[in-house]
């Protein structure tokens, strides 16, 4: 999927375009994600979680000591819930797979506690101008924000 593609999604009572850039690290910033088997298993796990939760992966890049994730979420889920689910499930499922393969089990989470999140959204100036000029909304020369997005 491409960042340039702007598709407004809908639920029964809302329109949305909730895209996030997420970054997080393994505990102690360990370089434990570099092996191709680990990367491919994490990618498979993230794809499974996103399909289950109706989120879309826009971009995913797994480095040896951190993960970059661009994700489209639904309005039903807070970003803290998204992160809790991605980190919690991926840690548990990856550890379960490693336990089966190597007879190992670690009680701690794979991931460090924190994360970075930023929205990937509409042009800030466009939104600020739209909000500022709402008192003119009923005038015929003021275009709708949705008209601009959907065209």
Tab-separated table of C-alpha atoms in Angstrom:
chain	number	residue	atom	x	y	z
A	1	UNK	CA	0.000	0.000	0.000
A	2	UNK	CA	1.197	3.507	-0.665
A	3	UNK	CA	1.267	6.566	1.599
A	4	UNK	CA	0.008	8.700	-1.282
A	5	UNK	CA	-3.209	6.740	-1.548
A	6	UNK	CA	-5.874	8.564	0.465
A	7	UNK	CA	-8.912	6.435	1.121
A	8	UNK	CA	-11.478	7.505	3.663
A	9	UNK	CA	-12.911	4.473	5.411
A	10	UNK	CA	-16.329	4.283	6.997
A	11	UNK	CA	-18.072	2.629	9.892
A	12	UNK	CA	-21.786	2.857	10.576
A	13	UNK	CA	-21.564	6.375	12.067
A	14	UNK	CA	-18.168	7.803	11.112
A	15	UNK	CA	-15.582	8.470	8.429
A	16	UNK	CA	-11.937	7.896	9.320
A	17	UNK	CA	-8.333	7.813	8.185
A	18	UNK	CA	-6.312	6.884	11.294
A	19	UNK	CA	-2.719	6.216	10.293
A	20	UNK	CA	0.091	5.923	12.831
A	21	UNK	CA	3.863	5.671	12.716
A	22	UNK	CA	4.930	3.414	15.591
A	23	UNK	CA	8.438	2.609	16.826
A	24	UNK	CA	9.421	0.303	19.671
A	25	UNK	CA	12.429	-1.690	20.853
A	26	UNK	CA	13.257	-4.994	22.501
A	27	UNK	CA	14.174	-4.879	26.182
A	28	UNK	CA	17.507	-3.202	26.844
A	29	UNK	CA	17.625	-2.281	23.139
A	30	UNK	CA	19.008	-5.766	22.505
A	31	UNK	CA	19.966	-6.624	18.940
A	32	UNK	CA	17.771	-9.723	18.910
A	33	UNK	CA	15.626	-9.156	15.828
A	34	UNK	CA	18.321	-9.457	13.153
A	35	UNK	CA	17.934	-13.127	12.211
A	36	UNK	CA	15.821	-13.662	9.096
A	37	UNK	CA	13.745	-16.358	10.858
A	38	UNK	CA	12.851	-13.914	13.654
A	39	UNK	CA	11.983	-11.143	11.178
A	40	UNK	CA	9.779	-13.393	9.059
A	41	UNK	CA	8.027	-14.844	12.118
A	42	UNK	CA	7.393	-11.360	13.554
A	43	UNK	CA	6.065	-10.203	10.183
A	44	UNK	CA	3.704	-13.194	10.062
A	45	UNK	CA	2.569	-12.521	13.657
A	46	UNK	CA	1.946	-8.809	12.968
A	47	UNK	CA	-0.013	-9.661	9.796
A	48	UNK	CA	-2.142	-12.153	11.757
A	49	UNK	CA	-2.871	-9.656	14.538
A	50	UNK	CA	-3.763	-6.903	12.066
A	51	UNK	CA	-6.079	-9.147	10.088
A	52	UNK	CA	-7.774	-10.260	13.331
A	53	UNK	CA	-8.241	-6.658	14.562
A	54	UNK	CA	-9.171	-5.162	11.145
A	55	UNK	CA	-6.068	-2.957	11.035
A	56	UNK	CA	-4.002	-2.459	7.894
A	57	UNK	CA	-0.231	-2.611	7.653
A	58	UNK	CA	0.949	0.277	5.485
A	59	UNK	CA	4.673	-0.309	6.005
A	60	UNK	CA	6.690	-2.572	8.314
A	61	UNK	CA	10.449	-2.508	8.844
A	62	UNK	CA	12.062	-4.769	11.431
A	63	UNK	CA	15.617	-3.779	12.322
A	64	UNK	CA	17.874	-5.792	14.625
A	65	UNK	CA	17.138	-3.487	17.596
A	66	UNK	CA	13.794	-1.807	16.818
A	67	UNK	CA	10.580	-1.994	14.804
A	68	UNK	CA	9.090	0.715	12.557
A	69	UNK	CA	5.419	0.181	11.809
A	70	UNK	CA	2.984	2.311	9.780
A	71	UNK	CA	-0.517	1.173	10.546
A	72	UNK	CA	-4.086	2.138	9.731
A	73	UNK	CA	-6.324	1.504	12.758
A	74	UNK	CA	-10.049	1.818	13.361
A	75	UNK	CA	-11.731	4.412	15.619
A	76	UNK	CA	-12.826	1.570	17.912
A	77	UNK	CA	-9.279	1.080	19.203
A	78	UNK	CA	-7.101	3.514	21.125
A	79	UNK	CA	-3.441	3.705	20.213
A	80	UNK	CA	-2.509	2.342	23.646
A	81	UNK	CA	-4.710	-0.695	22.937
A	82	UNK	CA	-3.087	-1.111	19.503
A	83	UNK	CA	0.381	-1.082	21.070
A	84	UNK	CA	-0.639	-3.371	23.937
A	85	UNK	CA	-2.013	-5.877	21.437
A	86	UNK	CA	0.886	-5.726	18.960
A	87	UNK	CA	3.603	-5.951	21.609
A	88	UNK	CA	1.819	-8.347	23.972
A	89	UNK	CA	0.659	-10.880	21.410
A	90	UNK	CA	3.858	-10.792	19.355
A	91	UNK	CA	6.012	-11.330	22.456
A	92	UNK	CA	3.890	-14.236	23.708
A	93	UNK	CA	3.525	-15.919	20.312
A	94	UNK	CA	7.208	-15.538	19.420
A	95	UNK	CA	8.290	-16.922	22.804
A	96	UNK	CA	5.896	-19.860	22.382
A	97	UNK	CA	7.401	-20.631	18.968
A	98	UNK	CA	10.966	-20.357	20.324
A	99	UNK	CA	10.046	-22.568	23.298
A	100	UNK	CA	8.790	-25.280	20.935
A	101	UNK	CA	11.864	-24.999	18.702
A	102	UNK	CA	14.531	-24.744	21.407
A	103	UNK	CA	12.906	-25.864	24.654
A	104	UNK	CA	13.360	-22.344	26.088
A	105	UNK	CA	10.941	-20.063	27.876
A	106	UNK	CA	11.536	-16.567	29.157
A	107	UNK	CA	9.048	-15.048	31.612
A	108	UNK	CA	9.732	-11.414	30.677
A	109	UNK	CA	8.287	-9.629	27.680
A	110	UNK	CA	10.441	-9.384	24.585
A	111	UNK	CA	9.658	-5.665	24.285
A	112	UNK	CA	10.692	-2.625	26.316
A	113	UNK	CA	7.808	-0.805	28.039
A	114	UNK	CA	7.705	2.405	25.993
A	115	UNK	CA	7.022	3.270	22.394
A	116	UNK	CA	6.931	6.229	20.008
A	117	UNK	CA	3.764	7.149	18.131
A	118	UNK	CA	3.017	9.868	15.626
A	119	UNK	CA	-0.003	10.366	13.422
A	120	UNK	CA	0.256	10.254	9.669
A	121	UNK	CA	-2.558	12.464	8.615
A	122	UNK	CA	-3.874	15.217	6.511
A	123	UNK	CA	-1.978	18.402	5.866
A	124	UNK	CA	-1.986	20.342	9.158
A	125	UNK	CA	-2.441	23.695	7.436
A	126	UNK	CA	-5.475	22.389	5.537
A	127	UNK	CA	-7.118	21.231	8.786
A	128	UNK	CA	-6.285	24.433	10.687
A	129	UNK	CA	-7.714	26.555	7.869
A	130	UNK	CA	-10.853	24.386	7.764
A	131	UNK	CA	-11.388	24.681	11.555
A	132	UNK	CA	-10.658	28.412	11.602
A	133	UNK	CA	-13.215	29.148	8.900
A	134	UNK	CA	-16.076	27.029	10.232
A	135	UNK	CA	-18.227	30.108	10.845
A	136	UNK	CA	-18.354	30.429	7.045
A	137	UNK	CA	-19.433	26.824	6.626
A	138	UNK	CA	-22.921	27.659	5.344
A	139	UNK	CA	-21.621	29.894	2.580
A	140	UNK	CA	-21.595	28.284	-0.845
A	141	UNK	CA	-17.984	29.312	-1.611
A	142	UNK	CA	-16.567	27.346	1.382
A	143	UNK	CA	-15.742	23.826	0.190
A	144	UNK	CA	-16.303	20.895	2.501
A	145	UNK	CA	-13.230	19.160	3.915
A	146	UNK	CA	-14.730	15.844	2.816
A	147	UNK	CA	-15.147	17.127	-0.751
A	148	UNK	CA	-11.408	17.870	-0.857
A	149	UNK	CA	-10.500	14.453	0.611
A	150	UNK	CA	-12.814	12.413	-1.570
A	151	UNK	CA	-11.818	14.070	-4.843
